[in-house]
CSV table of C-alpha atoms and ligand atoms in Angstrom, one decimal:
chain,number,residue,atom,x,y,z
A,14,MET,CA,216.1,78.4,282.2
A,15,ALA,CA,218.7,79.6,284.7
A,16,PRO,CA,217.7,79.3,288.4
A,17,ARG,CA,215.7,82.3,289.4
A,18,GLY,CA,218.1,83.3,292.2
A,19,TRP,CA,221.0,83.5,289.8
A,20,SER,CA,219.2,85.4,287.1
A,21,CYS,CA,218.0,87.9,289.7
A,22,TRP,CA,221.5,88.5,290.8
A,23,ARG,CA,222.6,88.9,287.2
A,24,TRP,CA,219.8,91.4,286.6
A,25,ALA,CA,220.6,93.4,289.8
A,26,ALA,CA,224.3,93.6,289.0
A,27,ARG,CA,223.8,95.2,285.6
A,28,PRO,CA,226.0,98.3,285.3
A,29,ARG,CA,224.2,101.6,286.0
A,30,ALA,CA,226.8,104.3,285.2
A,31,ARG,CA,226.0,104.5,281.5
A,32,LEU,CA,222.3,105.3,282.2
A,33,LEU,CA,222.9,107.9,284.8
A,34,PRO,CA,225.4,110.7,284.0
A,35,GLY,CA,225.7,111.4,287.7
A,36,ALA,CA,228.1,114.3,287.5
A,37,ALA,CA,225.2,116.5,286.6
A,38,PHE,CA,223.4,115.8,289.9
A,39,PRO,CA,224.2,116.6,293.5
A,40,PHE,CA,225.5,113.4,295.3
A,41,GLY,CA,222.3,112.7,297.3
A,42,PHE,CA,220.1,112.9,294.3
A,43,ARG,CA,222.4,110.7,292.2
A,44,GLN,CA,222.4,108.1,294.9
A,45,LEU,CA,218.6,108.3,295.1
A,46,LEU,CA,218.3,107.8,291.3
A,47,SER,CA,220.7,104.9,291.4
A,48,THR,CA,218.7,103.2,294.2
A,49,LEU,CA,215.5,103.8,292.3
A,50,GLU,CA,216.9,102.3,289.2
A,51,LEU,CA,217.7,99.2,291.0
A,52,ALA,CA,214.2,98.9,292.5
A,53,PRO,CA,211.5,98.5,290.0
A,54,HIS,CA,208.2,100.0,291.1
A,55,ILE,CA,205.4,97.7,290.2
A,56,CYS,CA,201.7,98.3,290.6
A,57,VAL,CA,199.1,95.5,290.9
A,58,VAL,CA,195.4,96.3,290.4
A,59,GLY,CA,193.2,94.1,292.5
A,60,SER,CA,193.9,92.3,295.8
A,61,GLY,CA,192.3,88.9,295.1
A,62,PRO,CA,194.3,85.7,294.7
A,63,ALA,CA,195.7,86.9,291.3
A,64,GLY,CA,196.9,90.2,292.7
A,65,PHE,CA,198.5,88.7,295.8
A,66,TYR,CA,200.0,85.7,294.1
A,67,THR,CA,201.5,87.9,291.4
A,68,ALA,CA,202.9,90.2,294.1
A,69,GLN,CA,204.3,87.2,296.0
A,70,HIS,CA,206.1,86.0,293.0
A,71,LEU,CA,207.6,89.3,292.2
A,72,LEU,CA,208.7,90.0,295.8
A,73,LYS,CA,210.2,86.5,296.2
A,74,HIS,CA,212.1,86.4,293.0
A,75,HIS,CA,213.3,90.0,292.7
A,76,PRO,CA,215.3,91.2,295.7
A,77,ARG,CA,214.4,94.9,295.3
A,78,ALA,CA,211.1,95.0,293.6
A,79,GLN,CA,208.5,97.3,295.3
A,80,VAL,CA,204.9,96.3,294.8
A,81,ASP,CA,201.9,98.5,295.5
A,82,ILE,CA,198.5,96.7,295.4
A,83,TYR,CA,195.5,98.9,294.6
A,84,GLU,CA,192.1,97.7,295.5
A,85,LYS,CA,188.7,99.3,295.1
A,86,GLN,CA,187.2,97.8,298.2
A,87,LEU,CA,188.1,98.9,301.7
A,88,VAL,CA,189.3,95.4,302.4
A,89,PRO,CA,191.6,93.0,300.6
A,90,PHE,CA,191.3,89.4,299.3
A,91,GLY,CA,188.7,89.7,296.5
A,92,LEU,CA,186.6,86.5,296.1
A,93,VAL,CA,188.3,84.7,298.9
A,94,ARG,CA,186.4,87.1,301.2
A,95,PHE,CA,183.4,87.9,298.9
A,96,GLY,CA,182.9,84.6,296.9
A,97,VAL,CA,184.2,81.5,298.7
A,98,ALA,CA,181.3,80.2,300.8
A,99,PRO,CA,181.3,80.8,304.5
A,100,ASP,CA,181.3,77.0,305.2
A,101,HIS,CA,184.6,76.6,303.4
A,102,PRO,CA,186.8,78.2,306.1
A,103,GLU,CA,189.8,76.0,305.1
A,104,VAL,CA,189.8,77.6,301.6
A,105,LYS,CA,190.0,81.0,303.2
A,106,ASN,CA,193.3,80.0,304.9
A,107,VAL,CA,195.1,81.4,301.8
A,108,ILE,CA,194.5,84.7,303.5
A,109,ASN,CA,197.4,83.9,305.9
A,110,THR,CA,199.8,83.6,303.0
A,111,PHE,CA,198.4,86.9,301.5
A,112,THR,CA,198.9,88.6,304.8
A,113,GLN,CA,202.5,87.5,304.9
A,114,THR,CA,203.0,89.1,301.5
A,115,ALA,CA,201.3,92.3,302.6
A,116,HIS,CA,203.6,92.5,305.6
A,117,SER,CA,206.7,92.6,303.4
A,118,THR,CA,208.4,95.9,303.8
A,119,ARG,CA,208.5,96.1,300.0
A,120,CYS,CA,204.7,95.6,299.6
A,121,SER,CA,202.0,98.2,300.2
A,122,PHE,CA,198.2,97.9,300.1
A,123,LYS,CA,196.2,100.9,298.8
A,124,GLY,CA,192.5,100.1,299.4
A,125,ASN,CA,189.5,102.2,298.6
A,126,VAL,CA,191.0,103.2,295.2
A,127,THR,CA,189.1,102.3,292.1
A,128,VAL,CA,191.4,102.2,289.1
A,129,GLY,CA,189.7,103.6,286.0
A,130,ARG,CA,187.7,106.0,288.1
A,131,ASP,CA,190.0,107.5,290.8
A,132,VAL,CA,193.2,107.0,288.8
A,133,SER,CA,193.7,106.0,285.2
A,134,VAL,CA,195.8,103.1,284.0
A,135,SER,CA,197.9,105.6,282.0
A,136,GLU,CA,198.6,107.6,285.2
A,137,LEU,CA,199.7,104.4,286.9
A,138,GLN,CA,201.9,103.6,283.9
A,139,GLU,CA,203.6,107.0,284.2
A,140,ALA,CA,204.3,106.4,287.9
A,141,TYR,CA,205.4,102.7,287.8
A,142,HIS,CA,207.7,100.6,285.7
A,143,ALA,CA,205.0,98.0,285.2
A,144,VAL,CA,201.3,97.7,285.9
A,145,VAL,CA,199.6,94.3,286.4
A,146,LEU,CA,195.8,94.2,286.0
A,147,SER,CA,194.4,91.5,288.3
A,148,TYR,CA,190.9,92.9,288.8
A,149,GLY,CA,188.9,89.7,288.3
A,150,ALA,CA,185.5,89.3,286.8
A,151,GLU,CA,183.0,91.5,288.6
A,152,ASP,CA,180.1,91.3,286.1
A,153,HIS,CA,177.7,88.4,285.5
A,154,ARG,CA,176.4,87.0,282.3
A,155,THR,CA,172.8,87.7,281.6
A,156,LEU,CA,170.2,85.2,280.4
A,157,GLY,CA,168.8,87.4,277.6
A,158,ILE,CA,165.2,86.2,278.1
A,159,PRO,CA,162.0,88.1,278.7
A,160,GLY,CA,161.1,88.7,282.4
A,161,GLU,CA,164.8,88.7,283.5
A,162,GLU,CA,164.3,92.2,285.0
A,163,LEU,CA,161.4,91.1,287.4
A,164,PRO,CA,161.9,91.5,291.1
A,165,GLY,CA,162.9,88.1,292.4
A,166,VAL,CA,165.3,87.3,289.6
A,167,ILE,CA,168.9,87.9,290.8
A,168,SER,CA,172.3,86.9,289.6
A,169,ALA,CA,174.2,84.3,291.7
A,170,ARG,CA,177.0,86.9,291.7
A,171,ASP,CA,174.8,89.3,293.7
A,172,PHE,CA,173.4,86.6,295.9
A,173,VAL,CA,176.9,85.4,296.7
A,174,GLY,CA,178.0,89.0,297.4
A,175,TRP,CA,175.0,89.4,299.7
A,176,TYR,CA,175.6,86.3,301.9
A,177,ASN,CA,179.3,87.0,302.0
A,178,GLY,CA,178.9,90.6,303.2
A,179,LEU,CA,179.9,92.5,300.0
A,180,PRO,CA,179.0,96.2,300.8
A,181,GLU,CA,177.4,96.9,297.4
A,182,ASN,CA,175.0,93.9,297.9
A,183,ARG,CA,174.1,94.4,301.5
A,184,LYS,CA,170.6,95.8,300.6
A,185,LEU,CA,169.7,93.0,298.2
A,186,ALA,CA,167.0,91.4,300.4
A,187,PRO,CA,166.3,88.3,298.4
A,188,ASN,CA,162.8,86.8,298.9
A,189,LEU,CA,163.6,83.7,301.1
A,190,ASN,CA,160.0,83.2,302.0
A,191,CYS,CA,158.9,81.5,298.8
A,192,ASP,CA,158.5,77.7,298.5
A,193,THR,CA,160.8,77.2,295.5
A,194,ALA,CA,164.0,78.8,294.4
A,195,LEU,CA,165.2,77.9,290.9
A,196,ILE,CA,168.9,78.1,290.0
A,197,LEU,CA,169.9,78.3,286.4
A,198,GLY,CA,173.3,76.7,285.9
A,199,GLN,CA,174.9,73.7,287.5
A,200,GLY,CA,178.5,74.9,288.1
A,201,ASN,CA,180.3,75.2,291.3
A,202,VAL,CA,178.8,78.6,292.1
A,203,ALA,CA,175.3,77.3,291.5
A,204,LEU,CA,176.0,74.4,293.9
A,205,ASP,CA,177.4,76.8,296.5
A,206,VAL,CA,174.2,78.8,296.2
A,207,ALA,CA,172.0,75.8,296.5
A,208,ARG,CA,173.9,74.5,299.5
A,209,ILE,CA,173.7,77.9,301.3
A,210,LEU,CA,169.9,78.1,300.6
A,211,LEU,CA,169.3,74.6,302.0
A,212,THR,CA,171.6,74.7,305.0
A,213,PRO,CA,170.3,75.7,308.4
A,214,THR,CA,172.3,78.8,309.3
A,215,GLU,CA,173.7,77.1,312.4
A,216,LEU,CA,175.0,74.2,310.3
A,217,LEU,CA,176.8,75.6,307.2
A,218,GLU,CA,179.0,72.7,306.2
A,219,GLU,CA,180.5,71.2,303.0
A,220,LEU,CA,178.9,70.7,299.5
A,221,ARG,CA,179.7,67.0,299.3
A,222,GLU,CA,177.5,66.5,302.3
A,223,MET,CA,174.6,68.2,300.5
A,224,ILE,CA,173.2,64.7,299.8
A,225,ASN,CA,173.1,64.0,303.5
A,226,LEU,CA,172.3,67.5,304.5
A,227,PRO,CA,170.1,67.5,307.6
A,228,GLY,CA,166.6,68.6,306.9
A,229,SER,CA,167.0,68.2,303.1
A,230,ARG,CA,166.3,65.4,300.6
A,231,PRO,CA,167.7,65.0,297.1
A,232,LEU,CA,165.2,64.7,294.2
A,233,LEU,CA,167.1,63.1,291.3
A,234,ASP,CA,165.4,61.5,288.4
A,235,PRO,CA,167.0,57.9,287.9
A,236,ALA,CA,166.4,58.3,284.1
A,237,ASP,CA,169.0,61.1,284.0
A,238,PHE,CA,171.7,58.8,285.4
A,239,SER,CA,170.9,55.3,284.0
A,240,GLY,CA,173.4,53.9,281.5
A,241,LEU,CA,176.2,56.3,282.6
A,242,GLU,CA,178.4,53.5,284.1
A,243,GLU,CA,180.3,52.8,280.9
A,244,LEU,CA,180.6,56.5,280.0
A,245,ILE,CA,182.1,57.7,283.2
A,246,LYS,CA,184.9,55.2,283.2
A,247,GLU,CA,187.0,57.5,281.0
A,248,ALA,CA,186.1,60.7,282.9
A,249,PRO,CA,188.8,62.6,284.8
A,250,ARG,CA,189.0,61.4,288.5
A,251,PRO,CA,187.2,64.4,290.2
A,252,ARG,CA,184.3,64.3,287.7
A,253,LYS,CA,184.1,60.5,288.0
A,254,ARG,CA,183.8,60.7,291.8
A,255,LEU,CA,181.1,63.3,291.6
A,256,LEU,CA,179.1,61.4,289.0
A,257,GLU,CA,179.4,58.1,291.0
A,258,LEU,CA,178.1,59.9,294.0
A,259,LEU,CA,175.1,61.3,292.1
A,260,MET,CA,174.4,58.0,290.4
A,261,GLN,CA,174.4,56.2,293.7
A,262,THR,CA,172.0,58.7,295.1
A,263,ALA,CA,169.7,58.6,292.1
A,264,LEU,CA,169.8,54.9,291.3
A,265,LYS,CA,170.1,53.1,294.7
A,266,PRO,CA,167.1,53.6,296.9
A,267,PRO,CA,168.0,54.3,300.5
A,268,LYS,CA,167.2,51.7,303.2
A,269,ALA,CA,163.7,51.9,304.6
A,270,LYS,CA,164.8,53.7,307.8
A,271,GLU,CA,166.8,56.3,305.8
A,272,ALA,CA,164.0,56.7,303.3
A,273,ASP,CA,161.5,57.4,306.1
A,274,LYS,CA,163.9,59.9,307.6
A,275,ARG,CA,164.4,61.7,304.3
A,276,ALA,CA,160.7,61.8,303.6
A,277,GLU,CA,160.2,63.9,306.7
A,278,ASN,CA,162.8,66.5,305.6
A,279,PRO,CA,161.1,69.8,304.9
A,280,ARG,CA,163.6,71.0,302.2
A,281,ALA,CA,164.4,69.3,298.9
A,282,TRP,CA,166.8,69.9,296.1
A,283,GLY,CA,167.2,68.4,292.6
A,284,LEU,CA,169.2,68.7,289.4
A,285,ARG,CA,167.3,69.0,286.1
A,286,PHE,CA,169.1,68.3,282.9
A,287,LEU,CA,168.4,69.3,279.3
A,288,ARG,CA,166.3,72.3,280.2
A,289,SER,CA,166.9,75.8,278.6
A,290,PRO,CA,165.4,78.9,280.2
A,291,GLN,CA,163.0,80.7,277.8
A,292,GLU,CA,161.1,83.3,279.9
A,293,VAL,CA,160.7,84.4,283.5
A,294,LEU,CA,156.9,84.3,284.2
A,295,PRO,CA,155.5,87.2,286.2
A,296,SER,CA,152.9,87.0,289.0
A,297,PRO,CA,149.4,88.0,287.9
A,298,ASP,CA,149.9,91.7,288.9
A,299,GLY,CA,153.3,91.7,287.1
A,300,SER,CA,155.1,92.8,290.3
A,301,ARG,CA,157.5,89.8,290.7
A,302,VAL,CA,158.6,86.4,289.5
A,303,ALA,CA,156.1,83.6,289.7
A,304,GLY,CA,157.8,80.9,287.6
A,305,ILE,CA,160.0,80.1,284.7
A,306,ARG,CA,159.4,78.5,281.3
A,307,LEU,CA,162.0,76.0,280.3
A,308,ALA,CA,162.4,74.4,276.9
A,309,VAL,CA,162.9,70.7,277.1
A,310,MET,CA,166.0,69.6,275.1
A,311,ARG,CA,167.4,66.4,273.9
A,312,LEU,CA,170.9,65.3,272.9
A,313,GLU,CA,171.7,64.9,269.2
A,314,GLY,CA,174.9,63.2,268.3
A,315,SER,CA,177.2,61.5,270.8
A,316,GLY,CA,180.4,62.0,272.7
A,317,GLN,CA,182.2,65.4,272.3
A,318,ASN,CA,179.9,66.2,269.3
A,319,ALA,CA,176.7,65.8,271.2
A,320,GLN,CA,174.5,68.9,271.0
A,321,ALA,CA,171.4,69.9,272.9
A,322,VAL,CA,168.5,70.7,270.6
A,323,PRO,CA,164.9,71.7,271.5
A,324,THR,CA,162.2,69.0,271.5
A,325,GLY,CA,159.5,71.6,271.0
A,326,THR,CA,158.0,70.9,274.4
A,327,VAL,CA,158.1,73.6,277.2
A,328,GLU,CA,157.8,73.2,280.9
A,329,ASP,CA,156.6,75.9,283.4
A,330,VAL,CA,158.1,75.6,286.9
A,331,PRO,CA,156.5,77.8,289.6
A,332,CYS,CA,159.0,79.5,291.9
A,333,GLY,CA,159.4,82.7,293.9
A,334,LEU,CA,163.1,83.2,293.4
A,335,VAL,CA,165.3,82.8,290.3
A,336,LEU,CA,169.1,82.8,290.7
A,337,SER,CA,170.9,82.9,287.4
A,338,SER,CA,174.3,81.3,287.8
A,339,VAL,CA,175.5,81.2,284.2
A,340,GLY,CA,178.9,82.7,284.7
A,341,TYR,CA,180.9,85.7,285.8
A,342,LYS,CA,182.4,88.1,283.4
A,343,SER,CA,185.2,90.8,283.4
A,344,ARG,CA,184.5,94.4,282.4
A,345,PRO,CA,186.8,96.9,280.8
A,346,ILE,CA,188.0,99.5,283.5
A,347,ASP,CA,189.9,101.9,281.3
A,348,PRO,CA,189.3,102.8,277.6
A,349,ARG,CA,193.1,102.8,277.0
A,350,VAL,CA,193.4,99.1,277.9
A,351,PRO,CA,192.6,96.6,275.2
A,352,PHE,CA,189.6,94.4,276.0
A,353,ASP,CA,188.0,91.5,274.2
A,354,PRO,CA,184.2,91.9,274.9
A,355,LYS,CA,183.4,88.5,273.4
A,356,LEU,CA,185.8,86.5,275.6
A,357,GLY,CA,185.5,89.0,278.4
A,358,ILE,CA,189.3,89.1,279.0
A,359,ILE,CA,192.2,91.4,278.4
A,360,PRO,CA,193.9,90.1,275.2
A,361,ASN,CA,197.4,88.9,276.3
A,362,SER,CA,200.2,86.6,275.6
A,363,GLU,CA,201.4,84.8,278.7
A,364,GLY,CA,200.2,87.7,280.8
A,365,ARG,CA,201.7,90.5,278.6
A,366,VAL,CA,198.9,92.7,277.4
A,367,LEU,CA,199.0,92.8,273.6
A,368,GLY,CA,200.2,96.1,272.2
A,369,VAL,CA,200.9,97.8,275.5
A,370,PRO,CA,204.5,97.3,276.8
A,371,GLY,CA,204.7,97.5,280.5
A,372,LEU,CA,201.1,96.3,281.1
A,373,TYR,CA,200.4,92.8,282.3
A,374,CYS,CA,197.4,90.8,283.5
A,375,SER,CA,196.7,87.8,285.7
A,376,GLY,CA,193.9,85.8,287.2
A,377,TRP,CA,190.3,85.8,285.9
A,378,VAL,CA,190.7,89.0,283.8
A,379,LYS,CA,193.6,87.3,282.0
A,380,ARG,CA,192.0,83.9,281.3
A,381,GLY,CA,188.3,84.2,282.0
A,382,PRO,CA,186.2,83.3,285.1
A,383,THR,CA,187.0,79.7,285.5
A,384,GLY,CA,189.3,77.7,287.8
A,385,VAL,CA,189.9,77.6,291.5
A,386,ILE,CA,192.4,79.5,293.6
A,387,ALA,CA,195.2,77.0,292.8
A,388,THR,CA,194.7,77.6,289.0
A,389,THR,CA,194.7,81.4,289.6
A,390,MET,CA,198.0,81.0,291.6
A,391,ASN,CA,199.8,79.1,288.8
A,392,ASP,CA,198.6,81.6,286.2
A,393,SER,CA,199.7,84.6,288.4
A,394,PHE,CA,203.1,83.1,289.0
A,395,LEU,CA,203.5,82.8,285.2
A,396,THR,CA,202.6,86.5,284.7
A,397,GLY,CA,205.0,87.5,287.5
A,398,GLU,CA,207.7,85.4,285.7
A,399,ALA,CA,207.0,87.1,282.3
A,400,LEU,CA,207.4,90.5,284.0
A,401,LEU,CA,210.7,89.5,285.6
A,402,GLN,CA,212.0,88.2,282.3
A,403,ASP,CA,211.1,91.5,280.7
A,404,LEU,CA,213.0,93.4,283.4
A,405,GLU,CA,215.9,91.1,283.0
A,406,LYS,CA,216.0,91.5,279.2
A,407,GLY,CA,215.7,95.3,279.5
A,408,VAL,CA,212.3,95.3,277.7
A,409,LEU,CA,211.1,97.4,280.7
A,410,PRO,CA,213.6,100.2,280.9
A,411,LEU,CA,214.4,101.2,284.4
A,412,SER,CA,214.2,105.0,284.0
A,413,PRO,CA,213.6,106.7,287.3
A,414,LYS,CA,210.0,106.3,288.4
A,415,LEU,CA,208.6,107.3,291.8
A,416,GLY,CA,205.6,105.0,292.2
A,417,TYR,CA,203.1,105.9,294.8
A,418,SER,CA,204.7,109.3,295.5
A,419,ILE,CA,203.3,110.4,292.1
A,420,ILE,CA,199.9,108.9,292.6
A,421,GLU,CA,199.3,110.0,296.2
A,422,PRO,CA,198.8,113.7,295.5
A,423,LEU,CA,196.6,112.9,292.5
A,424,LEU,CA,194.3,110.9,294.8
A,425,LYS,CA,194.3,113.6,297.4
A,426,ASN,CA,193.3,116.2,294.9
A,427,ARG,CA,190.4,113.9,293.8
A,428,GLY,CA,189.2,113.5,297.4
A,429,VAL,CA,190.1,109.8,297.5
A,430,GLN,CA,191.1,108.4,300.9
A,431,PRO,CA,193.2,105.3,300.4
A,432,VAL,CA,193.4,102.8,303.3
A,433,SER,CA,196.4,100.7,304.3
A,434,PHE,CA,196.8,97.1,305.3
A,435,GLU,CA,197.1,98.2,308.9
A,436,ASP,CA,193.7,99.8,308.5
A,437,TRP,CA,192.3,96.5,307.2
A,438,GLU,CA,193.9,94.8,310.3
A,439,LYS,CA,191.9,97.2,312.5
A,440,LEU,CA,188.7,96.2,310.7
A,441,ASP,CA,189.6,92.6,310.9
A,442,ALA,CA,190.1,92.8,314.7
A,443,GLN,CA,186.7,94.5,315.0
A,444,GLU,CA,185.0,91.8,312.9
A,445,VAL,CA,186.5,89.1,315.0
A,446,ALA,CA,185.6,90.8,318.2
A,447,GLN,CA,182.0,91.3,317.0
A,448,GLY,CA,181.8,87.7,315.9
A,449,GLN,CA,183.1,86.3,319.2
A,450,ALA,CA,180.5,88.3,321.1
A,451,ALA,CA,177.9,86.5,318.9
A,452,GLY,CA,179.6,83.0,319.2
A,453,LYS,CA,180.9,82.9,315.6
A,454,PRO,CA,184.3,83.3,314.0
A,455,ARG,CA,183.6,86.8,312.7
A,456,GLU,CA,180.7,89.2,312.0
A,457,LYS,CA,181.6,91.0,308.7
A,458,LEU,CA,181.3,94.8,308.5
A,459,VAL,CA,179.3,95.8,305.5
A,460,ASP,CA,178.7,99.5,305.8
A,461,PRO,CA,181.6,101.5,304.2
A,462,GLN,CA,180.8,104.6,306.3
A,463,GLN,CA,181.1,102.6,309.5
A,464,MET,CA,184.3,101.0,308.3
A,465,LEU,CA,185.9,104.3,307.5
A,466,HIS,CA,184.8,105.5,311.0
A,467,ILE,CA,186.5,102.5,312.7
A,468,ILE,CA,189.7,103.1,310.6
A,469,LYS,CA,189.9,106.7,311.7
A,470,GLN,CA,189.5,106.0,315.4
B,525,LIG,C1,181.1,82.2,294.4
B,525,LIG,C2,182.5,81.7,294.2
B,525,LIG,C3,182.9,80.7,295.0
B,525,LIG,C4,184.2,80.2,294.9
B,525,LIG,N1,184.7,79.3,295.7
B,525,LIG,C5,185.9,78.7,295.6
B,525,LIG,C6,186.4,77.7,296.5
B,525,LIG,O1,185.7,77.3,297.4
B,525,LIG,N2,187.7,77.3,296.3
B,525,LIG,C7,188.5,77.8,295.3
B,525,LIG,O2,189.6,77.4,295.2
B,525,LIG,N3,188.1,78.7,294.5
B,525,LIG,C8,186.8,79.2,294.6
B,525,LIG,N4,186.4,80.2,293.7
B,525,LIG,C9,187.3,80.7,292.6
B,525,LIG,C10,188.2,81.8,293.1
B,525,LIG,O3,187.5,82.7,293.9
B,525,LIG,C11,188.9,82.5,291.9
B,525,LIG,O4,189.7,81.5,291.2
B,525,LIG,C12,189.8,83.7,292.3
B,525,LIG,O5,189.2,84.5,293.3
B,525,LIG,C13,190.1,84.5,291.1
B,525,LIG,O6,191.0,85.5,291.5
B,525,LIG,P1,191.2,87.0,290.9
B,525,LIG,O7,192.2,87.6,291.7
B,525,LIG,O8,191.4,86.9,289.4
B,525,LIG,O9,189.7,87.7,291.1
B,525,LIG,P2,189.0,88.3,292.4
B,525,LIG,O10,189.2,87.3,293.5
B,525,LIG,O11,187.7,88.7,292.0
B,525,LIG,O12,189.9,89.6,292.7
B,525,LIG,C14,189.8,90.8,292.0
B,525,LIG,C15,190.0,92.0,292.9
B,525,LIG,O13,190.1,93.1,292.1
B,525,LIG,C16,189.3,94.2,292.7
B,525,LIG,N5,189.0,95.2,291.7
B,525,LIG,C17,188.0,95.0,290.7
B,525,LIG,N6,187.9,96.1,290.0
B,525,LIG,C18,188.9,97.0,290.5
B,525,LIG,C19,189.3,98.3,290.1
B,525,LIG,N7,188.7,99.0,289.1
B,525,LIG,N8,190.2,98.9,290.8
B,525,LIG,C20,190.8,98.3,291.9
B,525,LIG,N9,190.5,97.0,292.3
B,525,LIG,C21,189.5,96.4,291.6
B,525,LIG,C22,188.1,93.5,293.3
B,525,LIG,O14,187.5,94.2,294.3
B,525,LIG,C23,188.8,92.2,293.9
B,525,LIG,O15,189.3,92.4,295.2
B,525,LIG,C24,185.1,80.7,293.8
B,525,LIG,C25,184.6,81.7,293.0
B,525,LIG,C26,183.3,82.2,293.2
B,525,LIG,C27,182.8,83.2,292.2
């Protein structure tokens, strides 16, 4: 492929005169149209990593592209703000890169606009040369078992939103006074949730240290880990390191002093394998969760073909809180946009939405809710690249489009008040000031009314 700089230049230098019979227009208007034609107006829906990395790629590799990022929240950054655990501040440093992108004179942030409700995707397509859907995976997978609706059963998605200050989860009030919290799932989110539950608030540190977390002791069944030495030799490096750590904890008893110290710890955590949730058990008056029934499973077959099958035995575990961490899931936001309900993604080929020219997708809504920020970055750059190639090849005709100037009056008529990146910076300054007063890096604002009030000051 030609170097990006060169191909951009070639694209920008494509002759315009044939497309614009200028003699019919007064000079100023003709000049305006010519400028518009050279500057593709691109709209990105969602301001998480996918939205920002797609915007970054477009701005970096196209000298005239104008990118507007629409976001339903009053604040930007998606799961970097509302998902990544508060004790992973280094992960949140990507916000500095996103802020640089937002400060580009060719980029504009439109917060407080829910696409699919305040403005349709078709309206955006009318106003912009291309629309990129980067709206993540905001739903959660359900367990589909009886009792799931009982108070005290919550999705990890909501719990994460609650401890991360997501406005819609601010009133969640999980019951943290019970003895046992049971987490269904053992993925990264489940481990984040376990760590946050176990960690004294003054000491929110890293997951790897969960094994040595002050005040907590691991409860791992050695039988779950014996005989794994040979098997893990072939495992990819990160998984191998994790398994070695778990095996060491489960199989090597700590020295006497350490064992005494651990025994005194008031909190404990454990991993239980080959258990499948069957039913959430209610308290005697039926008002809330009192336990969970798990089917005990065993493995049939070996290697990649191994399958967990029920043994016929069930196990009841008493608990006061059930957190289901069995995955996030995207939802359709506009009936005119194709959506695969089974995979929970927008069907696409390399980020081009199937059957809808000019519509693209990136991030979790493109490939499903897996992968870290770096994975999302690579995937978003690929979508950005596909879009640039379509511009270059003329697949996206550059007829005059006015971008946000078309959308702004629509939003105004519908009573929507978009907020800008400068507005976010006001909120950011307020959060940092509130945090400093309380001796912490920031105190998040969670009440949208209060946030709008601060913005207007
Ligand atoms: C609990 C949790 C912890 C994680 N921790 C880490 C970690 O420590 N390190 C790491 O590398 N990765 C971590 N990840 C993964 C990382 O957060 C994701 O890879 C990444 O955020 C996905 O980016 P995205 O932009 O596709 O989605 P999101 O980050 O979800 O962004 C989507 C954005 O779209 C907006 N939106 C949704 N609907 C609309 C609409 N209708 N109109 C307008 N805007 C809309 C949302 O408000 C949101 O801002 C974590 C994920 C979770 C769930």
